[in-house]
Coordinates of C-alpha atoms and ligand atoms in Angstrom, one line a residue:
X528 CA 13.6 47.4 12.0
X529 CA 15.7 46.0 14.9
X530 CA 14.6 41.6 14.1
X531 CA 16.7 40.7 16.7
X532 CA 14.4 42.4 18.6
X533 CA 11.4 41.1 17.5
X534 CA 12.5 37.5 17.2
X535 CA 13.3 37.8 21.6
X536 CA 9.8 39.4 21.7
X537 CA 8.2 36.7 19.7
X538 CA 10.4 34.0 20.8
X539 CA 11.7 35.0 24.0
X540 CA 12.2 31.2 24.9
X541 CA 13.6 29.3 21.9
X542 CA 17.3 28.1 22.2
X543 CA 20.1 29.9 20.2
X544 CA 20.5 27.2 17.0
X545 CA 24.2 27.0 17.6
X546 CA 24.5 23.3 19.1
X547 CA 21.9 21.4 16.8
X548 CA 24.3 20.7 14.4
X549 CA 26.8 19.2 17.0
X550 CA 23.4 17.4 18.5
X551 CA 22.4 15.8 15.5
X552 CA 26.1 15.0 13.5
X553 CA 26.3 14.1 10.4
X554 CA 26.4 10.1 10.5
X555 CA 29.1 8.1 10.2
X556 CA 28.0 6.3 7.0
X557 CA 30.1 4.6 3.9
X558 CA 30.5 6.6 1.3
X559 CA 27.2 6.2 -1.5
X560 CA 25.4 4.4 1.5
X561 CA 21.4 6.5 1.4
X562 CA 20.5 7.9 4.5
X563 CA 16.1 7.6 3.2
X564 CA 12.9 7.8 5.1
X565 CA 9.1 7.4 4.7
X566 CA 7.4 10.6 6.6
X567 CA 3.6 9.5 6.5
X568 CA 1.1 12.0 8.3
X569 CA -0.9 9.8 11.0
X570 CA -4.4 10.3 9.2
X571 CA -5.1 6.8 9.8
X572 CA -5.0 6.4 5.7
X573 CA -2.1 4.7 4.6
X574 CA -1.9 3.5 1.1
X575 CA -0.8 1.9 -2.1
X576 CA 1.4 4.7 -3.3
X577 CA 3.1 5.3 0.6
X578 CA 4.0 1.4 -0.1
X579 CA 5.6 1.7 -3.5
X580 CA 7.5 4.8 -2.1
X581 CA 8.4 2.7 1.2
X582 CA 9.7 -0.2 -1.0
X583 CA 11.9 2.3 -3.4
X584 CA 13.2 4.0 0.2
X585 CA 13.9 0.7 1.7
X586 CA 15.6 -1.1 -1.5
X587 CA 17.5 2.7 -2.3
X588 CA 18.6 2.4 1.4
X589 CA 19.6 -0.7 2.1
X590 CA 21.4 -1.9 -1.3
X591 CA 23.3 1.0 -0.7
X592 CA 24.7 -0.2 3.1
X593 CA 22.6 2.9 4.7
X594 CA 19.6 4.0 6.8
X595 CA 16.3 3.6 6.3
X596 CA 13.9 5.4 9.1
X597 CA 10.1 6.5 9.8
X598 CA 9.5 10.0 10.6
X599 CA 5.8 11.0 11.9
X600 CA 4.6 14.2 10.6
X601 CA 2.3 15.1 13.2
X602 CA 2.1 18.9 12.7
X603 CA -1.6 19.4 11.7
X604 CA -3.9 18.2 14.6
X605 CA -6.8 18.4 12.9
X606 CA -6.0 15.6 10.5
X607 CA -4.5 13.3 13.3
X608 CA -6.4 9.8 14.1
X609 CA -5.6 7.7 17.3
X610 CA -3.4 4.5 16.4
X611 CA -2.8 5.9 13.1
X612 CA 1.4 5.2 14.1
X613 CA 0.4 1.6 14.6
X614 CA -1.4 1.2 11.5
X615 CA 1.2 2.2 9.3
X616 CA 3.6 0.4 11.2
X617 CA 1.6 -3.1 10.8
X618 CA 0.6 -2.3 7.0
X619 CA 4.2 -1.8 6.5
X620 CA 5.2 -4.5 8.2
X621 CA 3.0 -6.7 6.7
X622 CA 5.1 -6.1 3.5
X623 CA 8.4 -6.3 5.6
X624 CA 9.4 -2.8 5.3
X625 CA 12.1 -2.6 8.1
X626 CA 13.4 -0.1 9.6
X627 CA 16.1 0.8 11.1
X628 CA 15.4 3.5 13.3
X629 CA 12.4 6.1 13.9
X630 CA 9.1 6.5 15.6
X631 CA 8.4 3.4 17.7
X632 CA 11.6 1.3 16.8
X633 CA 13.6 -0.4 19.7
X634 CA 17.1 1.4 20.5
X635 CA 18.5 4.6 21.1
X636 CA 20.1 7.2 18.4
X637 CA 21.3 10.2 18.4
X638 CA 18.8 11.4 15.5
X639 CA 15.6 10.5 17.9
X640 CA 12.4 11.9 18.4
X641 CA 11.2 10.8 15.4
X642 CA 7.6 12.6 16.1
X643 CA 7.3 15.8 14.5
X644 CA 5.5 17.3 17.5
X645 CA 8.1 16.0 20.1
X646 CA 10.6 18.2 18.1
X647 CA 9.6 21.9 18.7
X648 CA 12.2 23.7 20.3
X649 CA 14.5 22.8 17.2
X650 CA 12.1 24.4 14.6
X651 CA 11.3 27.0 17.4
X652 CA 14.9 27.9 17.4
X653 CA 15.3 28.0 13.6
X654 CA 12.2 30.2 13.4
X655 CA 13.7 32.7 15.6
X656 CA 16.7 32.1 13.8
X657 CA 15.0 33.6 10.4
X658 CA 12.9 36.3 12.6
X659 CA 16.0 37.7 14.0
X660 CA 17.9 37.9 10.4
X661 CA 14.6 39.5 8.5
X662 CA 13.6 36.4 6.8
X663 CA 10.4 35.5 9.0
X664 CA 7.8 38.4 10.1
X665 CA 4.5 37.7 12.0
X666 CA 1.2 37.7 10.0
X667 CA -1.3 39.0 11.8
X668 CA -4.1 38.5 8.8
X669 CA -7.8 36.4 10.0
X670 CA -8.8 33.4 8.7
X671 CA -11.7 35.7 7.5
X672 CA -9.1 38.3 5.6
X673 CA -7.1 35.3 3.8
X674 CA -10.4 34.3 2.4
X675 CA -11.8 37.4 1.4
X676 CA -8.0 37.1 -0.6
X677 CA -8.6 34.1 -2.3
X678 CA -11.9 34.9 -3.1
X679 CA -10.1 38.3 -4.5
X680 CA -7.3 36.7 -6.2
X681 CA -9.3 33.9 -7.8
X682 CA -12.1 36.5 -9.0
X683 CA -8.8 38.5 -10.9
X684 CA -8.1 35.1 -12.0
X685 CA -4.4 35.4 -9.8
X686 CA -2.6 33.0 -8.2
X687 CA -4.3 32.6 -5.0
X688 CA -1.8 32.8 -2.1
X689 CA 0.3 34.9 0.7
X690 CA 2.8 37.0 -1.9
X691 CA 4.3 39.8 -3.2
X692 CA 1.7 43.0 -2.9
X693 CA -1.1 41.0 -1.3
X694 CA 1.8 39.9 1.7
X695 CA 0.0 42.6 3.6
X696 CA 1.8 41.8 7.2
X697 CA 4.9 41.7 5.1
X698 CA 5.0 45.7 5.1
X699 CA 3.9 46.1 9.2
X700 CA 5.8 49.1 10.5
X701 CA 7.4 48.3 13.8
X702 CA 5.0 50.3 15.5
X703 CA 2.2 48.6 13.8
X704 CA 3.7 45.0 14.8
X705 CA 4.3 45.9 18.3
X706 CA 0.9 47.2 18.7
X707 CA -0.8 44.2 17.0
X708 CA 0.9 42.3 19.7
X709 CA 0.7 44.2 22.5
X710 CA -3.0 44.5 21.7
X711 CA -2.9 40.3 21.9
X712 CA -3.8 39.5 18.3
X713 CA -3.1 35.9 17.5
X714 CA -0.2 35.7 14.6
X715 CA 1.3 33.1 12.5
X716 CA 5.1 33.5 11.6
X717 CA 6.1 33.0 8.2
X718 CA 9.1 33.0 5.8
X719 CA 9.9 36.1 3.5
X720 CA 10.0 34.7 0.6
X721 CA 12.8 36.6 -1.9
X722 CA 11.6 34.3 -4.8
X723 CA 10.8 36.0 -8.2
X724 CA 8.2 33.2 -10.2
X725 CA 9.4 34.9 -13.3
X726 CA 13.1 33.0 -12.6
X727 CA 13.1 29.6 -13.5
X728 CA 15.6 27.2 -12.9
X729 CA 16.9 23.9 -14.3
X730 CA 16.5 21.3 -11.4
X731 CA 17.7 17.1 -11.0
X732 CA 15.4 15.0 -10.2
X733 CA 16.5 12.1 -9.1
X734 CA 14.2 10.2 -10.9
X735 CA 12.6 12.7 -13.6
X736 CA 15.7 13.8 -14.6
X737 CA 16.2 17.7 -15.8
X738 CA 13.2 19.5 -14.7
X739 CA 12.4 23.1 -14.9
X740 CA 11.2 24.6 -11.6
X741 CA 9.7 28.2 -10.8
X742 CA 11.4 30.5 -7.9
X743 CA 9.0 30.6 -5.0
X744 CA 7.4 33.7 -4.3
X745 CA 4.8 32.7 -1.4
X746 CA 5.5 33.6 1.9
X747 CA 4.4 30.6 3.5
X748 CA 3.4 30.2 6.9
X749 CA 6.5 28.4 8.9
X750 CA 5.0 28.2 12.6
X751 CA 1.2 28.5 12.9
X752 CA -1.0 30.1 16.1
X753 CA -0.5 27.5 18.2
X754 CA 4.0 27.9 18.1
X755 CA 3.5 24.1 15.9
X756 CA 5.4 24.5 12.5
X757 CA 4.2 23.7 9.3
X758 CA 4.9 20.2 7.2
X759 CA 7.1 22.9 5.0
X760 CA 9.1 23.8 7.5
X761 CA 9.3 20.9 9.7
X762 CA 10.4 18.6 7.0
X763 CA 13.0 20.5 6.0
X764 CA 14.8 20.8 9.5
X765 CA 13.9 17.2 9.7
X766 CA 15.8 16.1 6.8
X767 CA 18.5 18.2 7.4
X768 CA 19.2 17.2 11.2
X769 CA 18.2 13.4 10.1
X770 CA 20.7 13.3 7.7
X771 CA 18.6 12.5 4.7
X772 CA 20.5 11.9 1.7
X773 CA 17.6 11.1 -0.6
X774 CA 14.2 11.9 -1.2
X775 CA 11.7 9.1 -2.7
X776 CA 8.2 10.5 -2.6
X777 CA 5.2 10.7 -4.8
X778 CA 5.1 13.5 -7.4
X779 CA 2.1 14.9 -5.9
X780 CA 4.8 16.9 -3.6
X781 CA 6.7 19.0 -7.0
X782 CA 4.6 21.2 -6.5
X783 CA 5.6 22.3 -3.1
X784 CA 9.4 21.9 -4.2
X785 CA 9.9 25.8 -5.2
X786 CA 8.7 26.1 -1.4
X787 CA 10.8 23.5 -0.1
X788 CA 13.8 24.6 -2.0
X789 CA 13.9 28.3 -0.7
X790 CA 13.6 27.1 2.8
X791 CA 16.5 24.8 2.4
X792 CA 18.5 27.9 1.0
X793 CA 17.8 30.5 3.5
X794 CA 18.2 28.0 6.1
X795 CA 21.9 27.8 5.0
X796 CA 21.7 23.7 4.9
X797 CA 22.6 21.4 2.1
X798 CA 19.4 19.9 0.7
X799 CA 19.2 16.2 0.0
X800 CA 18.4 14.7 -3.2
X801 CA 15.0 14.6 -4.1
X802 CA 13.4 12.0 -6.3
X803 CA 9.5 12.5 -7.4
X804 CA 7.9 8.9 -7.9
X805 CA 5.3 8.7 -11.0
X806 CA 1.6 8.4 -9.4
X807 CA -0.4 4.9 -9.7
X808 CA -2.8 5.3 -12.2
X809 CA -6.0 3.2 -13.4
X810 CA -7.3 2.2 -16.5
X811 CA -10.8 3.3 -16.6
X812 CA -12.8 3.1 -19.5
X813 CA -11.0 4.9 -22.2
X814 CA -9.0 7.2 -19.9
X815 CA -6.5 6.8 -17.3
X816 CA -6.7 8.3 -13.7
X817 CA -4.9 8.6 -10.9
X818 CA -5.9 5.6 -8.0
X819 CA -8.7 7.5 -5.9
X820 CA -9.4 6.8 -2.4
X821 CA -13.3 7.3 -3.5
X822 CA -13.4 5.3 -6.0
X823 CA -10.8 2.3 -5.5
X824 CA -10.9 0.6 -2.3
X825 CA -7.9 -1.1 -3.5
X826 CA -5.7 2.2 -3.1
X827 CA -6.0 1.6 0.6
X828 CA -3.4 -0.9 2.2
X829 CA -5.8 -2.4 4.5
X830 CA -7.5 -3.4 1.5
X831 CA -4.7 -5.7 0.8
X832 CA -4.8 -7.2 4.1
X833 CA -8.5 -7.8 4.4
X834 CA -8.7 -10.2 1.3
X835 CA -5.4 -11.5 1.8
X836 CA -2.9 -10.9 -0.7
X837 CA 0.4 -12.7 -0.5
X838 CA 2.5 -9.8 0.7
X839 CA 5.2 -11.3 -1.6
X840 CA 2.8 -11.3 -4.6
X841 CA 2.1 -7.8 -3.7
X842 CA 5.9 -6.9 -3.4
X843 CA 6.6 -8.8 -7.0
X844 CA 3.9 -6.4 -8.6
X845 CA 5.2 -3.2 -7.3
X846 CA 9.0 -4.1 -7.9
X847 CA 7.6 -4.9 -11.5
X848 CA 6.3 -1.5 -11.7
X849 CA 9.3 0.1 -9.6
X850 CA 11.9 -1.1 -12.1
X851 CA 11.6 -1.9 -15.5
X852 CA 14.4 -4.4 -15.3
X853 CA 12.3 -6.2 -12.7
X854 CA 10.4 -8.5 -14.8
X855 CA 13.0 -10.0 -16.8
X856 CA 14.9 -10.6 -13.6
X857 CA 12.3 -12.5 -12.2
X858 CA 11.7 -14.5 -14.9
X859 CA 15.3 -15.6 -14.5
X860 CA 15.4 -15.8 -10.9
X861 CA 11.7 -16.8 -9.6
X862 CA 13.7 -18.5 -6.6
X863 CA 15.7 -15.8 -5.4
X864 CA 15.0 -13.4 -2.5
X865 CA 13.6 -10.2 -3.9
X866 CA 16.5 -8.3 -2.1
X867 CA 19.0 -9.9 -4.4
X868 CA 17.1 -7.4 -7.1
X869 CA 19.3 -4.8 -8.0
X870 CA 17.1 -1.9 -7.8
X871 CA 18.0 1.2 -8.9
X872 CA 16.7 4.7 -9.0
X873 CA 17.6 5.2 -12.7
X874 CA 15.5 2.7 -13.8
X875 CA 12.3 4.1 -11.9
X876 CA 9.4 5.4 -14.1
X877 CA 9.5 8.8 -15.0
X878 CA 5.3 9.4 -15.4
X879 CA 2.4 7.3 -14.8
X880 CA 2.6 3.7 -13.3
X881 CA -0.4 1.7 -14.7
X882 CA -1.8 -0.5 -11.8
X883 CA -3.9 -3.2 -13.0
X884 CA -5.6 -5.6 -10.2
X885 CA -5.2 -8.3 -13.0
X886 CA -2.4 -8.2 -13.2
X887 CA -1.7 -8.3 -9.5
X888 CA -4.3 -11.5 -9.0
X889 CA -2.4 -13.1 -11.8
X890 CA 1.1 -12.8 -10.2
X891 CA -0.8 -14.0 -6.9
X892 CA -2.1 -16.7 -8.5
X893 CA 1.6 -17.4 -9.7
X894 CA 3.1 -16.8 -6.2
X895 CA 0.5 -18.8 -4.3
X896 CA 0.9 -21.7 -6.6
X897 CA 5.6 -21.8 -5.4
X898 CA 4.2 -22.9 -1.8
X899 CA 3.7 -25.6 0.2
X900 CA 0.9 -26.7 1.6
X901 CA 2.0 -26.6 4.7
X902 CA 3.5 -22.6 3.5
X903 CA 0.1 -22.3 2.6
X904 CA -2.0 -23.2 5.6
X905 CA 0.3 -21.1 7.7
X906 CA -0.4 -18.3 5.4
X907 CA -4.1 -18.7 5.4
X908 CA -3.8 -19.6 9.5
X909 CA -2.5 -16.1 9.5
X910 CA -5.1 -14.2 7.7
X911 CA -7.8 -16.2 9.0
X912 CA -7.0 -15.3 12.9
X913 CA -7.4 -11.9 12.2
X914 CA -10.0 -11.3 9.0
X915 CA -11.7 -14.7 9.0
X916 CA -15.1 -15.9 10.2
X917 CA -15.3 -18.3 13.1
X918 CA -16.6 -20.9 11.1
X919 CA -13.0 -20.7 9.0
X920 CA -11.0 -20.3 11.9
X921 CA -12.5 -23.8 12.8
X922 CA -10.5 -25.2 9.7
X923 CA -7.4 -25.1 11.7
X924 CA -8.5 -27.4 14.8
X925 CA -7.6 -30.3 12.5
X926 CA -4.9 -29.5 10.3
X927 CA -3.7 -32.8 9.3
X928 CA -7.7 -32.9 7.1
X929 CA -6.6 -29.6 6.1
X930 CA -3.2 -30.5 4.5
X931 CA -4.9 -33.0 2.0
X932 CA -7.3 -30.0 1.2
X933 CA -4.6 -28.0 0.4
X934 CA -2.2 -30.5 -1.3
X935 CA -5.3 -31.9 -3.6
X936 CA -6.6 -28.1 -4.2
X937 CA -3.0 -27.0 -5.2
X938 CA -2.2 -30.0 -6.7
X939 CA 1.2 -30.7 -5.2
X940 CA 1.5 -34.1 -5.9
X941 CA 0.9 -33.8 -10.1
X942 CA 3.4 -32.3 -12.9
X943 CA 1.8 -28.9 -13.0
X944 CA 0.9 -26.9 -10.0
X945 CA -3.1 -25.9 -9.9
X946 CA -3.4 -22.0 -10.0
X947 CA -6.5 -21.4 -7.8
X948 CA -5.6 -19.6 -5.1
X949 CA -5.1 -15.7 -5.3
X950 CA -5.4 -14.6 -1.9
X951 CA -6.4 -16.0 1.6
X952 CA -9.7 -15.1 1.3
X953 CA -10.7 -15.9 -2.1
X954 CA -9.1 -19.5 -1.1
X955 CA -10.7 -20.0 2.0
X956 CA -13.9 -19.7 0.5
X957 CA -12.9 -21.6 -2.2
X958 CA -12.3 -25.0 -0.3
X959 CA -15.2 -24.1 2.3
X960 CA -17.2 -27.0 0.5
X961 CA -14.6 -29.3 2.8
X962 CA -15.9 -27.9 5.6
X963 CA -19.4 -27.9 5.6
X964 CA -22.1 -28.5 3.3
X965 CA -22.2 -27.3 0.1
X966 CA -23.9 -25.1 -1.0
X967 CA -27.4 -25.8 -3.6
X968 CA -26.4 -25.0 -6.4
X969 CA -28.3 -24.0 -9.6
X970 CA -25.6 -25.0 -12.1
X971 CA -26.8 -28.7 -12.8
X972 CA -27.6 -28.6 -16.7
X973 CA -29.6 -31.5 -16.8
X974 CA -33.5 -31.6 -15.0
X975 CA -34.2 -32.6 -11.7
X976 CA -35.3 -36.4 -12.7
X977 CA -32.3 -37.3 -14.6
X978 CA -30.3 -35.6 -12.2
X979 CA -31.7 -37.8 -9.4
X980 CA -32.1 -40.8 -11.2
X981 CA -28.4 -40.2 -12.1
X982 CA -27.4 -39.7 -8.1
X983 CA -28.9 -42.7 -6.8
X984 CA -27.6 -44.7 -10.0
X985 CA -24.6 -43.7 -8.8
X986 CA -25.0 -44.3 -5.2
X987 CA -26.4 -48.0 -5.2
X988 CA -22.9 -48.6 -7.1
X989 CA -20.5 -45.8 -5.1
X990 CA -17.6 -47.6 -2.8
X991 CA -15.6 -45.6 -1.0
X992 CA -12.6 -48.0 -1.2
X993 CA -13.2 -48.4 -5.0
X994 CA -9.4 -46.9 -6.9
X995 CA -9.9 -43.8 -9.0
X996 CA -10.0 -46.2 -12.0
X997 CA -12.9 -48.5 -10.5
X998 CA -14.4 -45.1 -9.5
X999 CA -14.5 -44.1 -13.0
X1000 CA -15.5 -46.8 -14.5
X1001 CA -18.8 -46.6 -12.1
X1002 CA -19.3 -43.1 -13.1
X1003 CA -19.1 -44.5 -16.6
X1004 CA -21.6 -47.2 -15.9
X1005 CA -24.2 -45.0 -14.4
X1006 CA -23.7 -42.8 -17.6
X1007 CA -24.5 -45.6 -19.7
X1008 CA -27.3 -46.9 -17.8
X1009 CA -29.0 -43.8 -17.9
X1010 CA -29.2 -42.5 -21.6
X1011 CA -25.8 -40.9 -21.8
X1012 CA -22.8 -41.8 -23.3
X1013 CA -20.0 -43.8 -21.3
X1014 CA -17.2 -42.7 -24.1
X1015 CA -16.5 -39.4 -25.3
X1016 CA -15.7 -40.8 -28.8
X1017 CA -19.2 -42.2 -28.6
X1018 CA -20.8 -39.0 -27.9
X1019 CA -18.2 -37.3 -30.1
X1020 CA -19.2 -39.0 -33.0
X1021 CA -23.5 -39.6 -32.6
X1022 CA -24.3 -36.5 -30.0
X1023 CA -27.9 -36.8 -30.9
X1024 CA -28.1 -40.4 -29.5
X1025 CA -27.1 -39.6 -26.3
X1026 CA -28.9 -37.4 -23.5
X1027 CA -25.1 -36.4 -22.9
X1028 CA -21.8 -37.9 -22.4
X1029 CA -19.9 -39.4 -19.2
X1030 CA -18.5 -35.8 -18.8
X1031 CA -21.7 -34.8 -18.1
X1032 CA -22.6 -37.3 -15.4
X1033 CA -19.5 -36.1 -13.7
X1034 CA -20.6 -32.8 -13.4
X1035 CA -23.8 -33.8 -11.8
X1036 CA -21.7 -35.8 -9.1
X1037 CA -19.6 -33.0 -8.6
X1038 CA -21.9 -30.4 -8.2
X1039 CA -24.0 -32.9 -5.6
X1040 CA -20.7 -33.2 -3.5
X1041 CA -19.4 -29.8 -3.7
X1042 CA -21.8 -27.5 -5.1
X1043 CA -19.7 -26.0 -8.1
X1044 CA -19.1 -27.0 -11.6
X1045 CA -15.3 -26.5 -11.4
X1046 CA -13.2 -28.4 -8.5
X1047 CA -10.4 -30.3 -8.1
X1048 CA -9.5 -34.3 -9.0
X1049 CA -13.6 -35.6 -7.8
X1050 CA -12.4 -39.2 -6.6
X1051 CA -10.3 -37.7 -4.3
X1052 CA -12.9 -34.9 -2.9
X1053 CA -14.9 -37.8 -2.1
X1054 CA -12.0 -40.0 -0.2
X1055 CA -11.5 -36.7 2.0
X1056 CA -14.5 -36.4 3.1
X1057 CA -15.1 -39.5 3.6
X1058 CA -17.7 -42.1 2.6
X1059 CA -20.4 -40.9 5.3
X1060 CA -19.9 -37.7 4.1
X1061 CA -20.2 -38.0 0.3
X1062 CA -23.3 -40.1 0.6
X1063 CA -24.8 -37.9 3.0
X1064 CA -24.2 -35.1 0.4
X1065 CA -25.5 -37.1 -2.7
X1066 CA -28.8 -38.2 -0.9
X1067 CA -29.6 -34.4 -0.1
X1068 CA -29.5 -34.3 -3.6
X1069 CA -31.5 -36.9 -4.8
X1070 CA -34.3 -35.7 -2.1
X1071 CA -35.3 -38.7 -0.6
X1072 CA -33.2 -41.7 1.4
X1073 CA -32.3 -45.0 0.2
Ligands
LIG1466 N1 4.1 14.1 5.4 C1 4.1 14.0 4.0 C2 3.1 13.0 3.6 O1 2.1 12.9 4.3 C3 5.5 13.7 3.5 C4 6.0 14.4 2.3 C5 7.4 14.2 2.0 O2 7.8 13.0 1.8 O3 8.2 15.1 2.0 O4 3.2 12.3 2.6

C-alpha cells in the first residue's frame, strides 16, 4: 500500500511536522525544575480530586523553580458547557492555584494556544505523519457496526474494543479504501496499534512505584469525523510540545496508560513522567467508596464555595492528605505559609485517600479561630457579596457593630480562642441573632409561667450600665426570688429544694435574647445590642408590656 499516498489523499492540507519541534523548543528551565499542568475538560464540573491534583502540580512545580500551566481539553463537543474555562479558573483561584501560563493567563509564550481545539493543524500534521508511515488507517465502521461489536464481544465475554481480528478497517485493501472514500463515507482515523496484551511490562510510577502494565492492543481512534483528535491523542502532542516533565493526575487515567504509552512511542517523543494520584474515598457505613458526584455534593468545588470554607482550611486538609509528613509539620509550624511545606512526590499516598468532612470542619474550625476579627469580617464580607442573602449583606453597612460581634463570638479578647466558626455560612447564620430578632425558640426547659415570671423578675431589676458582676449578681437574685437556687453549691448539695439553679435562669435569659441555648459571654450580647434592644427582646417573651 503506497501511505504516503493515502495520508496526501486524507490529509491533503496538514503541514509537514518538520518545524514543530523548532516552534515549540524545549524550555530553557534549571535543571530538576517540573515543567506540570492541570488539563481539565470544560464540562462545567470541576471537583475535589481536580483540586488535590492542582495543589500536588502547583507545589511539584513550583518548589522545584518550574512551570506550572492550564491546558483546556476541549476535544469532545458534546460534553462542552459555556463558561466552563471561567469556572475552573475562579474555583481554582479561590484556592490560589497560580499559574504561570495557559488558557486565559496574561502574557505571551511560545508554548500558547493552550485550547485544545485552537491546536489542530499540529495534531493534523502528526496524524498524517502516522498515515503516511502505516501506523494510522481510516476506519470506515458505523456507529451502528461498532455496537453490534460490543454487543458481540461482550456476549463472547471478550474484551470489548477496536483490535486485533475485530480491527475490520485495519485489513481494507487499497482499492476498498479508495472506494469507501470516493464513494464519501464518513471515516475516523486511527492508530495501528502493534501492542501484544499478552507482553507485560514493568513501569515507574511516579507515585505508585513499580507497576506492571499490559501492551496496548486497541487501535484507538486518534482524529474523529469531524478532523478533531481524540483526548488520547491530543494530550500526548500536548505534553510533548508543552514540555511537560511530570504527570500528576488521578488514577482513574492508568487505565488508558497502555494507550498513552504506545502513542508516545510511535510518535518518536520522549514521554514525561507520569504519577497516578490515589482517588478520594468515603467512609460509608461499613465500606469505603470512591467520592460520587451523585451522592456527595461535597465532591464538587462549588460546594466549597457556597458554604464558605476557608480556602486555607481547605488547603491544610488536602496537604494533610497529600503528604503524610504534612501533619506533623503543621503542628510545628501552624504560622508558616503553606508553601514553606516541603512537599514531595515520594511521600504521596499510594491507594485510597480517606476524605472525612469532619475532619475538614474540624481543621476549619481550627483555622477560623488564628484570625482577626477584622480577617474575619473581610472573609465573611467576601462570601457574603456573592452567596449571602440581602438581609446578611446588610451586616456590613455598619461594620464597627460588627467587629464587637465578631471579637465577642471568637473570643479575641480571653486566653483561649472560641471555636465556633467553620465556614462563612455556618457563621453568618450563627450571629444572625445580632441582627435581627431571634428566633422563638422551643428550647426553654422550664414552663411558660416560670419562664415569664422569671423574664420580667429579671427585667424590673436589668440595667444596662450594670458591670458583668452587678449583672450576675441580678441574674442571681431573680433566681432566688423565684424558687431556684442562686448558688450552684446550693443546688449541688439539696437539688430537690430548688425548681433549679442560677444556671438555669441564665438559660432562660439567654434564649429570650438570642433564641439558642448555647451563645457567647450573655452580659456582653446584651451591651451590644443595646439596652432598647434587649428589653425589647425580653418583653416579646414575657408576652405582655410592662
Ligand atoms: N482531560 C483530562 C481530564 O479531564 C486530563 C487527563 C490527564 O491529566 O491526562 O481530566
Amino acid at each position: 500500500m503506497d501511505y504516503k499516498k493515502l495520508a496526501e489523499r486524507l490529509l491533503p492540507d496538514a503541514l509537514p511536522i518538520a518545524g514543530f519541534e523548532e516552534k515549540y523548543p524545549p524550555r530553557a528551565i534549571a535543571n530538576g525544575a517540573e515543567v506540570t499542568r492541570l488539563a481539565p475538560s470544560p464540562t462545567g464540573f470541576i471537583h475535589l480530586g481536580n483540586l488535590f491534583v492542582a495543589i500536588a502540580n502547583e507545589r511539584i512545580a513550583h518548589l522545584s523553580g518550574g512551570v506550572l500551566y492550564l491546558r483546556i481539553e476541549d476535544t469532545d463537543l458534546k460534553r462542552k458547557v459555556d463558561g466552563a474555562v471561567e469556572a475552573v479558573k475562579n474555583a481554582l483561584r479561590y484556592f490560589d492555584i497560580r499559574f504561570d501560563e495557559g488558557a486565559e493567563i496574561d502574557g505571551e509564550n511560545a508554548y500558547a494556544p493552550y485550547y485544545q481545539r485552537q491546536r489542530a493543524e499540529l495534531y493534523r500534521a502528526f496524524v498524517k505523519d502516522l498515515i503516511a508511515r502505516g501506523r494510522a488507517y481510516p476506519c470506515f465502521c458505523t456507529e451502528d457496526a461498532l455496537t453490534a461489536l460490543r454487543d458481540q464481544q461482550t456476549a463472547e465475554k471478550k474484551i470489548t474494543g477496536y483490535y486485533g481480528e475485530y480491527a475490520k478497517c485495519r485489513n481494507l485493501s487499497e482499492e476498498e479504501i479508495y472506494r469507501n472514500l470516493d464513494a464519501g463515507m464518513p471515516y475516523v482515523i486511527r492508530l495501528k496499534s502493534l501492542g501484544n496484551p499478552e507482553n507485560k511490562m514493568k513501569f515507574h510510577d511516579e507515585i505508585k512505584g513499580e507497576i506492571t502494565v499490559t501492551e496496548n492492543d486497541q487501535d484507538v481512534v486518534i482524529l474523529k469525523s469531524d478532523g478533531i483528535p481524540t483526548y488520547h491523542f491530543a494530550h500526548a502532542i500536548d505534553d510533548h510540545f508543552m514540555r511537560t516533565t511530570l504527570v500528576i493526575r488521578g488514577e482513574e487515567w492508568l487505565a488508558s496508560l497502555p494507550i498513552h504509552l504506545e502513542l508516545f512511542e510511535v510518535l518518536g517523543f520522549e514521554r514525561p513522567r507520569y504519577g497516578h494520584n490515589c482517588s478520594l474515598m468515603k467512609q460509608d457505613g461499613e465500606t469505603r467508596r470512591k467520592l460520587s458526584k451523585r451522592k456527595d455534593p461535597e465532591l464538587s468545588l462549588e460546594f466549597y464555595r457556597e458554604q464558605g470554607y476557608y480556602a486555607r482550611a481547605v488547603k491544610v486538609y488536602m496537604l494533610t492528605l497529600l503528604n503524610s509528613n504534612f501533619e506533623e509539620w503543621y503542628l510545628k509550624n501552624p504560622e508558616k505559609p503553606l508553601e514553606e511545606f516541603p512537599f514531595s512526590v515520594n511521600k504521596m499516598g499510594k491507594s485510597g485517600a480517606l476524605f472525612d468532612l469532619d475532619k475538614l470542619n474540624d481543621i476549619s474550625k481550627n483555622e477560623l479561630a488564628k484570625l482577626s476579627a477584622e480577617e474575619t469580617c473581610a472573609f465573611l464580607k467576601n462570601w457574603a457579596q456573592e452567596y449571602g442573602s440581602e438581609t446578611e449583606k446588610f451586616y456590613f453597612s455598619n461594620e464597627e457593630y460588627l467587629l464587637k460581634v465578631l471579637n465577642l463570638c471568637m473570643g479575641t479578647a480571653g486566653k483561649k480562642r472560641r471555636k465556633d466558626f467553620t465556614t462563612a455560612k455556618q457563621a453568618m447564620e450563627s450571629i444572625a441573632y445580632f441582627f435581627a430578632a431571634a428566633k422563638r425558640s422551643d428550647e426553654y426547659r422550664v414552663d411558660g409561667a416560670t419562664k415569664r415570671a422569671l423574664l420580667s423578675a429579671f427585667l424590673q431589676t436589668y440595667s444596662f450600665d450594670d458591670d458583668a458582676q452587678v449583672w450576675f449578681a441580678k441574674v442571681k437574685e431573680t433566681a432566688g426570688a423565684n424558687g431556684f437556687a442562686a448558688e450552684m453549691k446550693d443546688y449541688k448539695a439539696n437539688p430537690e429544694a430548688f425548681k433549679g439553679s442560677v444556671a438555669d435562669v441564665a438559660e432562660v435569659l439567654r434564649i429570650a435574647v438570642t433564641g439558642k441555648a448555647n451563645t457567647p459571654d450573655l452580659w456582653t450580647i446584651m451591651q451590644i445590642l443595646g439596652e432598647s434592644e434587649t428589653r425589647a427582646r425580653i418583653m416579646r417573651e414575657v408576652g405582655e408590656s410592662l
